[in-house]
Amino acid sequence: MILKQDASLFDHTQANPWHIQVGSEICGDVQAALDREWLVTNGLGGYASGSLVGATTRCYHGLLVASLQPPVKRTVLVAKFDEIATLHTGERIELGVNEYAQGTIAPEGYRALQSVSLDGDIVCFSYALTETLTLEKRIWMEYGQNTTYVQYVLHGSFDEEGEKSGDEDDPVVLTLDVAPFCLSRDYHSVTTGAADWRFLVEDQGHRCRIRAYAGAPAYHIIADPSATFTPGGVWYWHIWHRQDQKRGLPGQEDVYQPGTFRLTLVPGMHTTMVLTAETETTCSWGYGGQRHETLVTQALMRHRRRVQQILAVAERSGNHLPERDPLFARLVLAADQFIVARPDYAHLSEAPQALRLSPDRKTIIAGYPWFTDWGRDSMISLPGLLLCTGRYSEARGLLKAFASFVHNGLIPNRFPDDGREPAYNTADATLWMFRALDYYFTTTGDWSLIKELFPTLCEIIQWHVTGTDYGIKMDATDGLLQAGAPGMQLTWMDAKVGDWVVTPRFGKPVEINALWYYALTAMETWAVRLSTDAAQYGQLRALVRQHFARRFWYAEGGYLYDVVDVEGVAGRNDPALRPNQLFAASLTHDLLSEQQVTSMLQQVTEHLLTPVGLRSLSPDDPAYQGHFAGDQKQRDSAYHQGAVWQWLLGPYVDVHLQAHNDPATLLPLLKPFAQQLWSTCLGTISELAEPEPPFSNGGCFAQAWSVAEILRCWLLVRDSTR
């Protein structure tokens, strides 16, 4: 059974977790299909992605977006394929779709597109060539390699009238011309072509080696040895990226077509194109047809086996069989896309073939298509992505890796795209690590990791007490953490345009201090177990508890101030109604009274809750912006001034369960996220949404903490309603 969009994901017996499908009602509507996307990944930070109809609507789209220094240095090498199918009658059917400036669509291959589906995490496109003949295109990536497979399978028969369509010894064939659109650029940029610029293409019969220019990364496109390659060398001018245009980015790009591959197919047969930036992979492909198909078959078996293993590991962690919970299965596969390698290049050769994936060198990509790995996002996402899915060794490795980067008591905020030294401008990422460690220990019982990292954790606390970078320091009078430095954004509300920090939150932010209390509580508990001095942590924790509610409770509004002692001015408090206050109750039950939690939750529900997450600011606030769109300045100015964030449903669910203990009433809050698996990027959940109806999705089309928190909440609510 295929999991249809209108199927109930809460009836665990009625759906197959392996398939999620969008049918002709969307695929045949080119405007709707251009606004939906697909994504497959390779565990390195590389990926393949595009719109449902195949057009590249972003500069980030590509069939082969290689991570040349995992998980960064992402480079678009092959943007897409356009195909033309020629029937035995001579009829030509164009399957490609490109959008040009002014909205021109050519060719119009969407007219033949019947459906787009996910088979596990393989994206499948089905084209109706005749009433009895269907062409299926499958795309997946090799785990641990910058290699993409594009497989074509012909189904059905040429015989539409029931007559014999060809001799048994001379079967009728379909001819498929495949034209790659090639690039060689950073995934944030676009290419402007030139009439006198021709890519360097080495024609090797059924395969070609491509470089944009001397010194550029080389990559290969390899077809079955029965295929032929006809060199071309044509620029396609002014391809339009509609999604980038909406974001105020350059909306046009030129792409290079080095030539055309001609393939032949008979019903029941498949043939596969291999796109790779891996030298080792390229050398392994033999020139015989049987060898090519054997390697493809092995690659597909490896891929399917790995998907089965991911779900089996999640099942062994104590969750339902995937067949009984399709939503859980889909979210487990979505979670896998963000878990990638971060090799220690100080100990590895820079050569791609030296890279080997291992659980102890993992990190989390914050979001596709444009984010790298961020400390804050990794720590917030770790419980959902790794612990709720049973991937304990990878969680352990990630925690150790980030702890090894500690500098002046802080873990990195982010790792730049170009591989430079990490940035440390964060007041919360390090504190989120304590929560992730505690969640890890509670889930696994692995005390050895806490014991190993405890000296580092002690140093972190000491740095926060005495003061570290960016004005992060404990106020000895009330035990609360203050943070702020001119021109710096230090909390998760970190939008910045030039020198303008949109939401500076300079002072004592509410969630920073909830996290600080959590960290001190954890340290006290761990110190007792290690038979070391726990009194200092207990005293600091008690000081924070003594002052937290007194300082943060905004009695007139019935909720918590967002920041107290704004810009270091004692008693100057920010009454903006924001979701950050939820962490004061979701992380601990010690800081607020039952009445305060109930009142706060009511205010958050009335002003911030939407069907797709929580607004970042109350609509009643003068700074509220009801629309998230436009150029970078417009978007960043609204990023945390109203835009809805999907991941914030996590703390909301935690607090709601604490206040009301009615998990059944929370199921309707999760249903829109199940439906989103079809509506934005197949099989995953986006970063944010517009704060007003119809709450259109925006930001990254796949976001780690969105998937992580919805997955965690789904298990929490599901298991509470058993």
XYZ file of C-alpha atoms in Angstrom:
722
model
C 0.000 0.000 0.000
C 1.287 3.487 -0.852
C 1.079 6.103 1.859
C -1.300 8.666 0.347
C -1.481 12.264 1.456
C -4.991 11.852 2.831
C -4.154 8.664 4.743
C -4.370 8.755 8.529
C -0.871 8.519 9.917
C -2.285 7.867 13.334
C -3.785 4.517 12.409
C -0.573 2.504 12.672
C -1.912 -0.522 10.821
C -3.004 1.101 7.571
C 0.108 2.311 5.791
C 3.352 1.107 4.283
C 6.278 3.150 5.572
C 8.318 2.698 2.434
C 6.310 4.873 0.076
C 5.177 8.451 0.165
C 3.691 9.683 -3.086
C 2.540 12.847 -4.816
C 0.243 12.130 -7.739
C -0.732 13.723 -11.022
C -2.930 16.340 -9.333
C 0.302 18.034 -8.194
C 2.774 16.815 -10.816
C 0.509 17.953 -13.635
C 0.168 21.408 -12.102
C 3.519 22.909 -13.023
C 3.232 25.864 -10.638
C 2.425 23.630 -7.676
C 5.160 21.149 -8.611
C 7.784 23.876 -9.024
C 7.129 24.893 -5.420
C 7.732 21.363 -4.092
C 11.130 19.751 -3.762
C 12.967 16.490 -3.140
C 16.226 15.684 -1.382
C 18.627 12.754 -1.110
C 21.908 12.894 0.811
C 25.210 11.025 1.110
C 26.297 11.241 4.760
C 29.074 13.708 3.910
C 27.122 16.931 3.625
C 26.685 16.426 -0.117
C 23.258 15.960 -1.634
C 21.041 15.879 -4.703
C 17.903 17.984 -4.893
C 15.484 19.667 -7.248
C 11.871 20.576 -7.820
C 9.344 17.777 -8.351
C 9.290 18.396 -12.102
C 13.078 18.548 -12.366
C 13.630 22.268 -12.903
C 16.278 23.913 -10.737
C 14.389 26.580 -8.821
C 17.381 27.383 -6.568
C 21.099 27.803 -7.084
C 21.386 25.079 -4.427
C 19.684 22.438 -6.570
C 21.720 19.785 -8.314
C 21.953 16.095 -9.134
C 25.491 16.106 -7.761
C 26.256 18.672 -5.071
C 29.528 17.298 -3.762
C 30.990 18.004 -0.340
C 34.655 18.223 -1.288
C 35.824 18.709 2.311
C 33.119 16.939 4.330
C 30.827 18.304 5.492
C 31.655 21.653 3.834
C 33.009 22.978 0.542
C 29.777 21.979 -1.167
C 30.083 22.346 -4.920
C 27.374 22.073 -7.583
C 28.796 19.918 -10.370
C 25.781 18.530 -12.247
C 22.645 20.640 -11.993
C 20.167 18.252 -13.639
C 19.359 15.950 -16.550
C 16.912 16.629 -19.345
C 15.626 13.540 -21.161
C 13.913 12.932 -24.483
C 12.257 9.548 -25.041
C 11.846 8.395 -28.650
C 9.282 5.644 -29.247
C 9.538 2.978 -31.922
C 7.012 5.021 -33.904
C 9.408 7.942 -34.039
C 7.361 10.022 -31.598
C 9.566 12.146 -29.304
C 8.474 12.875 -25.747
C 10.383 15.545 -23.832
C 10.586 14.812 -20.111
C 12.648 17.756 -18.916
C 11.408 21.032 -17.471
C 13.267 24.343 -17.368
C 11.974 27.699 -16.298
C 13.383 30.837 -17.858
C 13.041 34.515 -17.080
C 9.512 35.878 -17.395
C 8.159 32.463 -16.393
C 8.649 30.652 -19.705
C 8.493 26.856 -19.263
C 10.342 24.793 -21.876
C 10.232 21.912 -22.397
C 7.001 20.866 -20.726
C 7.902 17.421 -19.479
C 5.576 17.801 -16.499
C 2.712 16.848 -18.844
C 4.022 13.263 -18.866
C 4.856 13.133 -15.139
C 2.399 10.886 -13.314
C 3.852 10.792 -9.825
C 6.862 11.427 -7.620
C 7.410 9.117 -4.670
C 9.897 8.073 -2.034
C 10.821 4.401 -1.901
C 12.588 4.443 1.452
C 14.782 7.451 0.661
C 15.104 6.831 -3.086
C 13.178 9.442 -5.051
C 11.201 7.970 -7.959
C 9.666 9.821 -10.937
C 7.072 8.023 -13.078
C 6.398 9.236 -16.639
C 3.520 8.009 -18.806
C 4.909 7.616 -22.347
C 1.857 5.835 -23.800
C -1.221 4.201 -22.348
C 0.794 1.029 -21.774
C 4.357 2.268 -21.350
C 5.826 3.987 -18.286
C 9.356 5.214 -17.643
C 10.527 5.329 -14.049
C 13.544 7.387 -12.970
C 15.153 6.622 -9.598
C 17.741 8.793 -7.856
C 19.884 7.932 -4.855
C 23.379 8.652 -3.558
C 26.139 6.372 -2.364
C 26.541 6.705 1.399
C 29.971 8.109 2.149
C 30.723 9.151 -1.433
C 30.068 12.113 -3.702
C 28.312 9.801 -6.136
C 24.756 9.976 -7.486
C 22.910 7.214 -9.337
C 20.157 7.998 -11.846
C 18.437 4.798 -12.931
C 15.843 4.446 -15.690
C 13.410 1.522 -15.750
C 10.923 0.886 -18.559
C 7.618 -0.725 -17.547
C 4.764 -2.046 -19.683
C 4.581 -2.840 -23.396
C 4.854 -1.114 -26.757
C 1.851 -3.137 -27.976
C -1.192 -0.945 -27.406
C -3.548 -2.842 -29.750
C -2.674 -6.301 -28.468
C -0.610 -7.148 -31.561
C 2.960 -8.348 -31.557
C 5.222 -5.285 -31.397
C 8.485 -6.905 -32.476
C 10.288 -10.166 -33.097
C 11.428 -12.080 -30.042
C 14.988 -11.910 -31.327
C 14.671 -8.243 -32.190
C 12.718 -6.532 -29.406
C 11.397 -3.035 -29.914
C 13.475 -0.541 -28.018
C 12.989 2.906 -26.557
C 15.711 5.447 -27.208
C 16.454 7.825 -24.358
C 18.634 10.879 -24.926
C 20.003 12.238 -21.643
C 21.485 15.749 -21.575
C 23.411 16.725 -18.424
C 23.456 20.385 -17.377
C 26.879 20.982 -15.872
C 28.437 23.531 -13.531
C 31.398 23.832 -11.186
C 30.754 26.385 -8.458
C 30.120 26.977 -4.799
C 26.519 26.148 -3.945
C 25.805 29.694 -2.727
C 26.690 31.287 -6.086
C 25.544 31.280 -9.717
C 27.382 30.939 -13.023
C 27.447 33.457 -15.839
C 28.432 31.744 -19.068
C 30.439 33.097 -21.981
C 30.395 32.290 -25.684
C 34.134 31.570 -25.679
C 34.050 29.404 -22.542
C 33.877 25.681 -23.215
C 34.183 23.122 -20.447
C 37.052 20.645 -20.719
C 35.331 17.389 -21.678
C 37.160 14.116 -22.246
C 34.949 11.857 -24.363
C 35.479 8.241 -23.349
C 32.681 6.669 -25.373
C 29.976 5.886 -22.851
C 31.499 8.128 -20.195
C 33.085 11.534 -19.961
C 35.377 13.402 -17.613
C 34.428 17.034 -17.085
C 36.160 20.094 -15.701
C 34.862 23.624 -16.028
C 38.397 24.922 -16.499
C 41.963 23.872 -15.783
C 42.364 23.377 -12.061
C 38.641 22.961 -11.388
C 37.412 19.795 -9.649
C 37.047 16.913 -12.104
C 33.955 14.741 -12.159
C 32.669 11.891 -14.309
C 29.352 10.971 -15.862
C 29.268 7.258 -16.633
C 26.609 5.413 -18.616
C 26.132 1.762 -19.446
C 28.800 0.682 -21.983
C 26.075 0.151 -24.582
C 25.365 3.893 -24.471
C 27.018 6.479 -26.664
C 28.095 10.015 -25.891
C 27.843 12.749 -28.503
C 29.876 15.840 -27.617
C 28.070 19.149 -27.793
C 29.141 22.186 -25.861
C 26.099 24.436 -25.582
C 25.250 27.090 -23.028
C 21.659 27.298 -21.820
C 21.171 30.932 -20.968
C 19.101 32.562 -18.245
C 17.739 29.581 -16.355
C 15.455 31.120 -13.747
C 15.674 30.180 -10.052
C 12.254 31.237 -8.806
C 12.880 30.370 -5.156
C 16.081 32.424 -5.073
C 14.297 35.328 -6.725
C 11.749 35.276 -3.893
C 14.606 35.481 -1.394
C 16.154 38.503 -3.060
C 19.059 36.488 -4.473
C 20.315 36.404 -8.086
C 17.529 34.719 -10.005
C 19.244 33.709 -13.247
C 22.028 31.339 -14.175
C 23.696 29.924 -17.281
C 24.414 26.182 -17.407
C 26.643 24.197 -19.739
C 25.579 21.113 -21.677
C 28.720 19.158 -22.655
C 26.881 16.710 -24.887
C 24.228 14.013 -24.895
C 24.156 10.361 -23.854
C 21.986 8.008 -25.893
C 20.592 4.998 -24.026
C 18.314 2.195 -25.181
C 15.677 0.409 -23.125
C 13.242 -2.455 -23.586
C 10.329 -3.146 -21.222
C 11.526 -4.666 -17.980
C 15.068 -3.389 -18.477
C 16.918 -0.746 -16.495
C 19.986 1.333 -17.229
C 21.861 3.620 -14.853
C 23.857 6.818 -15.121
C 26.546 7.362 -12.487
C 27.696 10.863 -11.550
C 30.750 10.991 -9.330
C 33.478 13.274 -8.050
C 35.289 10.303 -6.513
C 38.511 9.203 -8.221
C 38.442 5.831 -6.511
C 34.841 5.219 -7.570
C 35.572 6.200 -11.165
C 38.476 3.775 -11.451
C 36.377 0.895 -10.119
C 33.829 1.022 -12.937
C 34.606 -1.562 -15.579
C 33.931 -1.103 -19.244
C 31.840 -4.233 -19.730
C 28.066 -3.960 -19.591
C 27.729 -6.814 -17.116
C 30.311 -5.222 -14.845
C 28.462 -1.885 -14.923
C 25.101 -3.429 -14.043
C 26.673 -5.585 -11.330
C 28.157 -2.516 -9.661
C 24.829 -0.676 -9.896
C 22.949 -3.640 -8.451
C 25.420 -3.870 -5.603
C 25.116 -0.138 -4.947
C 21.322 -0.364 -4.828
C 21.472 -3.370 -2.507
C 23.876 -1.519 -0.200
C 21.553 1.443 -0.142
C 18.427 -0.571 0.626
C 20.268 -2.633 3.241
C 21.396 0.508 5.010
C 17.834 1.863 5.112
C 16.672 -1.427 6.629
C 19.462 -1.214 9.203
C 18.553 2.352 10.183
C 14.960 1.333 10.843
C 16.030 -1.861 12.606
C 18.278 0.121 14.962
C 15.415 2.502 15.719
C 13.143 -0.466 16.383
C 15.655 -2.075 18.754
C 15.762 1.144 20.761
C 12.291 0.241 22.012
C 10.011 1.719 19.372
C 7.257 0.169 17.267
C 7.935 -1.821 14.157
C 8.007 0.579 11.164
C 5.009 -1.203 9.617
C 2.964 -0.219 12.651
C 4.061 3.396 12.740
C 4.710 4.877 9.286
C 5.160 8.410 10.605
C 7.941 7.264 12.910
C 9.603 5.367 10.062
C 9.503 8.380 7.776
C 10.924 10.684 10.432
C 13.723 8.209 11.179
C 14.744 8.334 7.508
C 14.439 12.122 7.494
C 16.660 12.287 10.579
C 19.377 10.297 8.830
C 19.835 13.009 6.199
C 21.288 15.441 8.736
C 23.807 13.068 10.351
C 27.088 13.490 8.497
C 30.835 12.981 8.807
C 33.219 15.585 10.150
C 36.635 13.941 9.725
C 39.631 15.113 11.699
C 41.773 16.224 8.780
C 44.707 16.693 11.109
C 44.888 12.916 11.272
C 43.596 11.989 7.823
C 44.932 12.487 4.355
C 43.125 15.204 2.422
C 42.638 12.737 -0.426
C 38.956 11.734 -0.796
C 39.810 8.026 -0.793
C 41.280 8.385 2.709
C 37.873 9.237 4.175
C 36.141 6.491 6.119
C 32.907 7.053 7.985
C 32.874 6.120 11.655
C 30.482 6.769 14.550
C 33.024 8.833 16.484
C 33.405 11.585 13.876
C 29.828 12.657 13.229
C 28.119 16.014 13.259
C 24.705 17.380 12.302
C 23.915 19.539 9.302
C 21.557 22.235 10.603
C 19.504 22.416 7.430
C 19.408 21.805 3.692
C 20.170 23.280 1.345
C 22.346 26.115 2.742
C 23.343 25.479 6.380
C 26.458 23.698 7.627
C 26.869 22.182 11.107
C 26.089 24.497 13.999
C 26.808 23.729 17.652
C 23.458 24.973 18.895
C 21.456 23.094 16.274
C 23.481 19.927 16.836
C 22.857 19.921 20.587
C 19.156 20.741 20.309
C 18.698 18.117 17.589
C 20.774 15.319 19.118
C 18.044 13.783 21.330
C 15.562 13.519 18.471
C 17.904 12.646 15.607
C 20.240 10.243 17.407
C 18.794 9.096 20.721
C 15.174 8.621 19.687
C 16.447 6.601 16.717
C 18.832 4.372 18.690
C 22.045 5.760 17.193
C 23.850 5.905 20.509
C 27.442 5.442 19.349
C 27.072 8.340 16.937
C 25.580 10.501 19.690
C 28.542 9.634 21.893
C 31.004 10.482 19.151
C 29.314 13.779 18.375
C 29.331 14.872 22.013
C 33.012 13.982 22.370
C 33.859 15.773 19.130
C 32.194 19.026 20.143
C 33.698 18.846 23.627
C 37.114 18.570 21.993
C 36.530 21.968 20.349
C 35.847 23.801 23.642
C 37.584 27.178 23.764
C 37.330 29.463 26.811
C 34.388 27.419 28.050
C 32.424 27.542 24.791
C 31.736 25.007 22.051
C 31.613 26.312 18.459
C 28.597 28.188 17.253
C 29.243 27.117 13.677
C 31.805 25.772 11.263
C 32.213 28.053 8.215
C 31.539 26.788 4.692
C 35.136 27.270 3.623
C 36.595 25.123 6.382
C 38.102 28.007 8.380
C 38.387 28.007 12.159
C 35.027 27.671 13.942
C 33.168 30.691 15.322
C 32.280 30.744 19.031
C 29.689 33.525 19.225
C 27.039 31.648 21.185
C 25.714 31.913 24.734
C 23.506 28.831 24.562
C 25.112 26.086 22.435
C 27.451 25.035 25.243
C 24.594 24.911 27.745
C 22.495 22.854 25.336
C 25.364 20.326 25.413
C 24.629 19.647 29.098
C 21.044 18.838 28.239
C 22.175 16.581 25.367
C 24.654 14.799 27.668
C 22.017 14.293 30.340
C 19.544 12.972 27.756
C 22.277 10.664 26.437
C 23.045 9.266 29.897
C 19.362 8.836 30.777
C 18.765 6.974 27.523
C 21.883 4.792 27.407
C 23.130 4.526 30.978
C 26.629 5.125 29.609
C 28.261 6.711 32.640
C 31.741 6.460 31.127
C 31.156 9.401 28.792
C 30.091 11.710 31.638
C 33.126 10.608 33.630
C 35.458 11.197 30.679
C 34.112 14.677 29.919
C 33.608 15.817 33.513
C 36.907 17.777 33.780
C 35.970 19.688 30.619
C 32.483 20.324 31.988
C 33.949 21.689 35.220
C 36.084 24.119 33.216
C 33.039 25.214 31.234
C 31.103 26.056 34.398
C 34.075 27.938 35.831
C 34.467 30.001 32.683
C 30.775 30.933 32.867
C 31.074 31.919 36.528
C 34.148 34.099 36.132
C 33.450 35.320 32.628
C 34.254 34.224 29.107
C 34.024 35.722 25.633
C 31.252 38.092 24.491
C 30.341 39.236 27.998
C 29.036 35.824 29.056
C 29.323 35.825 32.836
C 27.370 34.978 35.963
C 26.045 37.872 38.042
C 27.155 37.015 41.570
C 24.206 38.861 43.108
C 21.482 36.636 41.646
C 23.377 33.753 40.026
C 21.911 34.546 36.622
C 23.924 34.505 33.400
C 24.303 37.715 31.479
C 25.539 37.872 27.900
C 26.124 40.482 25.286
C 28.704 42.320 23.259
C 28.282 45.178 20.787
C 27.378 43.953 17.336
C 27.140 40.295 18.380
C 24.209 37.895 18.208
C 24.576 35.214 20.881
C 21.236 33.419 21.304
C 19.283 31.279 18.835
C 17.467 34.469 17.827
C 20.588 35.413 15.912
C 19.527 37.357 12.810
C 22.006 40.023 11.772
C 22.057 42.329 8.760
C 25.423 44.016 8.296
C 26.131 45.634 11.650
C 22.470 45.506 12.698
C 21.680 42.787 15.244
C 17.907 42.434 14.857
C 17.221 40.865 18.254
C 20.354 41.515 20.363
C 18.806 40.266 23.635
C 21.746 41.848 25.476
C 21.313 41.145 29.185
C 19.974 38.026 30.907
C 17.832 36.058 28.402
C 15.231 33.746 29.875
C 16.150 30.508 28.068
C 19.874 31.045 28.694
C 19.181 31.064 32.415
C 16.854 28.071 32.245
C 19.687 26.222 30.510
C 22.192 27.532 33.075
C 20.040 26.144 35.886
C 19.753 22.830 34.049
C 23.543 22.627 33.614
C 24.176 23.361 37.296
C 21.625 20.746 38.334
C 23.235 18.148 36.085
C 26.718 18.995 37.370
C 25.600 18.649 40.974
C 24.130 15.216 40.255
C 27.187 14.042 38.329
C 29.609 15.362 40.949
C 27.807 13.421 43.685
C 28.100 10.240 41.668
C 31.795 10.886 41.074
C 32.297 11.512 44.813
C 33.742 14.937 44.129
C 32.788 18.374 45.440
C 29.157 18.958 44.479
C 28.526 21.780 46.940
C 29.626 24.563 44.585
C 27.128 23.472 41.954
C 24.377 23.027 44.506
C 24.976 26.512 45.888
C 24.933 28.118 42.438
C 21.821 26.177 41.491
C 20.052 27.291 44.664
C 21.008 30.919 43.978
C 19.524 30.772 40.484
C 16.363 29.114 41.776
C 15.987 31.738 44.481
C 16.033 34.613 42.012
C 14.747 33.205 38.712
C 10.978 33.588 39.141
C 11.354 36.798 41.110
C 13.395 38.374 38.322
C 11.646 36.930 35.284
C 7.972 36.768 36.256
C 5.986 39.543 34.562
C 2.914 39.630 36.781
C 1.001 42.164 34.687
C 1.213 39.970 31.594
C 1.016 36.598 33.317
C 4.182 35.299 31.647
C 7.979 35.653 31.756
C 10.102 38.548 30.626
C 12.194 37.620 27.612
C 15.293 39.428 28.915
C 15.971 41.070 32.268
C 18.609 43.706 32.970
C 18.603 44.661 29.310
C 21.991 45.981 28.159
C 23.243 45.593 31.710
C 20.791 48.088 33.196
C 19.420 46.638 36.451
C 15.632 46.434 36.473
C 15.268 47.208 32.776
C 13.240 44.268 31.486
C 11.909 43.257 28.066
C 8.223 42.209 28.226
C 8.121 40.922 24.625
C 5.942 37.811 24.576
C 8.200 35.211 22.970
C 8.423 31.395 23.022
C 11.821 31.361 24.779
C 10.100 31.347 28.160
C 8.804 27.821 27.542
C 12.234 26.408 28.348
C 11.889 27.608 31.933
C 9.258 24.890 32.337
C 10.188 22.343 29.658
C 13.757 21.839 30.913
C 12.941 21.710 34.631
C 9.991 21.731 37.008
C 11.841 23.691 39.697
C 11.848 27.300 38.551
C 8.141 28.184 38.352
C 5.032 27.457 40.358
C 2.217 25.380 38.901
C 0.096 28.512 38.581
C 2.841 30.368 36.756
C 3.337 27.509 34.298
C -0.396 27.367 33.587
C -0.615 31.123 33.074
C 2.456 31.248 30.862
C 1.198 28.352 28.736
C -2.144 30.081 28.281
C -0.491 33.269 27.028
C 1.784 31.342 24.677
C -1.173 29.344 23.355
C -3.321 32.416 22.748
C -0.661 34.567 21.110
C 2.052 32.330 19.671
C 0.630 28.902 18.809
C -0.267 28.278 15.148
C -1.136 25.057 13.282
C 2.503 24.745 12.143
C 4.522 25.763 15.196
C 5.046 28.809 17.384
C 5.421 32.430 16.411
C 8.644 34.024 17.550
C 6.820 37.161 18.743
C 3.287 38.026 19.717
C 1.185 39.731 16.999
C 0.289 42.347 19.616
C 3.888 43.520 19.823
C 4.702 46.691 17.826
C 7.802 44.966 16.423
C 5.779 42.029 15.064
C 6.129 41.330 11.351
C 3.345 39.292 9.808
C 5.216 38.292 6.670
C 8.535 36.515 6.165
C 9.793 37.039 2.620
C 11.825 39.312 0.398
C 15.516 40.112 0.258
C 17.956 39.279 3.033
C 17.260 42.428 5.018
C 13.508 41.903 4.855
C 13.789 38.219 5.741
C 16.256 38.653 8.572
C 14.262 41.515 10.048
C 11.276 39.140 10.324
C 13.250 35.983 11.158
C 12.579 36.240 14.893
C 9.955 38.954 14.901
C 6.952 36.783 14.157
C 8.062 33.975 11.835
C 6.799 30.570 12.960
C 9.384 27.979 13.995
C 8.486 24.314 13.733
C 10.985 23.074 16.327
C 9.410 25.152 19.093
C 6.496 22.747 19.172
C 8.879 20.529 21.176
C 9.051 22.632 24.350
C 5.383 23.532 23.922
C 4.412 19.852 24.027
C 6.667 19.293 27.052
C 5.056 22.135 28.995
C 1.530 21.204 27.908
C 2.023 17.650 29.159
C 3.395 19.001 32.426
C 0.463 21.366 32.915
C -2.422 19.211 31.684
C -1.192 15.609 31.273
C -3.517 15.073 28.308
C -1.416 13.638 25.475
C -4.436 12.737 23.348
C -5.284 16.414 22.863
C -1.810 17.007 21.431
C -2.222 14.591 18.510
C -3.975 17.226 16.354
C -0.959 19.525 16.818
C 1.267 16.943 15.157
C -0.955 16.121 12.183
C 0.055 19.184 10.102
C 3.664 18.041 10.327
C 2.711 14.645 8.974
C 0.945 16.378 6.096
C 4.020 18.550 5.490
C 5.872 15.422 4.373
C 4.093 15.957 1.042
C 3.754 19.708 0.872
C 7.250 21.207 0.870
C 10.149 18.784 0.448
C 9.127 15.144 0.191
C 9.634 13.246 3.412
C 11.017 16.012 5.631
C 10.078 19.160 7.582
C 11.078 22.741 6.851
C 12.681 25.406 9.006
C 9.852 27.868 9.534
C 6.551 29.200 8.243
C 4.724 32.450 7.673
C 3.078 33.686 10.890
C -0.304 34.347 9.284
C -2.689 32.112 7.278
C -2.165 30.095 5.175
C 1.093 29.618 7.141
C 3.190 28.862 4.066
C 6.478 27.090 4.734
C 9.754 28.951 4.309
C 13.440 28.985 5.127
C 15.393 25.774 4.623
C 13.187 23.082 3.115
C 14.723 20.486 5.466
C 15.729 21.504 8.995
C 17.416 19.277 11.568
C 15.793 20.574 14.737
C 12.357 20.628 13.108
C 12.601 16.920 12.282
C 14.275 16.158 15.626
C 11.686 17.823 17.825
C 8.666 16.551 15.878
C 10.125 13.034 16.023
C 10.765 13.343 19.767
C 7.298 14.766 20.391
C 5.628 12.112 18.283
C 7.193 9.348 20.367
C 6.407 11.194 23.594
C 2.755 11.727 22.727
C 2.306 8.362 21.037
C 3.747 6.410 23.945
C 1.722 8.445 26.458
C -1.528 7.504 24.700
C -0.922 3.739 24.648
